[in-house]
C-alpha cells in the first residue's frame, strides 16, 4: 500500500469513528486523538511526537471485538495492535511511543502520587486491566527503554485531549506531515 492509500485508510478510520463516542466518555476516540495531537502541536514539539499523539489509540478501532473485550474486563492491548498496524509505514520513533503509551500510564501512576487523581474514570477502569501501577522493577525496566520519555509525553497530552466540543484541526490537517514522516521511513 502506498502512502496516499494508507493515509486515506487512516482518514476513513477517523471519519468512521469520529461520531462514535466511548460509552464511558463524552467525546469520541477520534476527537480524543485529534485533541491530544493539537495539545502536542501547541507545545511546539516535533512532528514525530505529534504523529504519535495523533495515532496513539488507533488500535482501539482495529481490535476484532473491542467493546466485548472491555466488557469482559480484559485489556484490549490496543497499544500493541496500533503499533503493529502503523509499523510498516512509520519509523520506530513514531511507533515506539504508541506501543509504550499504556506502560507510560502505569509508570506515571507508580512514580507520581497525584497522577492517578488526574485520570478519567474510563482510564482508571482500564488501568486495572492493564496491570495497575508498575512495581519498582517494572519502573526501572521502563526507564531503560528508548523513547520512554516520548511515551510519557503522550500520556501528559492525552489528559488534555478529553474536552467535549473542543474545536481542533481535523485529520486532514496532518496529512502533509504524516506523508513526510512516511517518506522518512521508506528512505531508511
Ligand atoms: Fe489516549
PDB file of N, CA and C and ligand atoms in Angstrom, residues 32 36 56-57 101 155 158, ligand 1:
ATOM      1  N   UNK A  32     -10.694  12.616  20.729  1.00  0.00           N
ATOM      2  CA  UNK A  32      -9.648  12.498  21.754  1.00  0.00           C
ATOM      3  C   UNK A  32      -8.255  12.523  21.119  1.00  0.00           C
ATOM      4  N   UNK A  36      -5.413  15.381  21.467  1.00  0.00           N
ATOM      5  CA  UNK A  36      -4.085  15.052  22.006  1.00  0.00           C
ATOM      6  C   UNK A  36      -3.001  15.580  21.067  1.00  0.00           C
ATOM      7  N   UNK A  56      -2.101   7.462  18.598  1.00  0.00           N
ATOM      8  CA  UNK A  56      -1.743   6.566  19.715  1.00  0.00           C
ATOM      9  C   UNK A  56      -2.826   5.556  20.087  1.00  0.00           C
ATOM     10  N   UNK A  57      -4.086   5.912  19.905  1.00  0.00           N
ATOM     11  CA  UNK A  57      -5.169   4.996  20.319  1.00  0.00           C
ATOM     12  C   UNK A  57      -5.825   4.294  19.139  1.00  0.00           C
ATOM     13  N   UNK A 101       2.568   3.729  25.279  1.00  0.00           N
ATOM     14  CA  UNK A 101       1.801   4.764  25.988  1.00  0.00           C
ATOM     15  C   UNK A 101       0.951   4.203  27.131  1.00  0.00           C
ATOM     16  N   UNK A 155       1.199  10.578  27.205  1.00  0.00           N
ATOM     17  CA  UNK A 155       0.259  10.463  28.322  1.00  0.00           C
ATOM     18  C   UNK A 155      -0.107  11.838  28.892  1.00  0.00           C
ATOM     19  N   UNK A 158      -2.374  13.452  26.438  1.00  0.00           N
ATOM     20  CA  UNK A 158      -3.606  12.660  26.419  1.00  0.00           C
ATOM     21  C   UNK A 158      -4.616  13.209  27.425  1.00  0.00           C
TER      22      UNK A 158
HETATM   23 FE1  LIG B   1      -5.455   8.262  24.646  1.00  0.00          FE
END
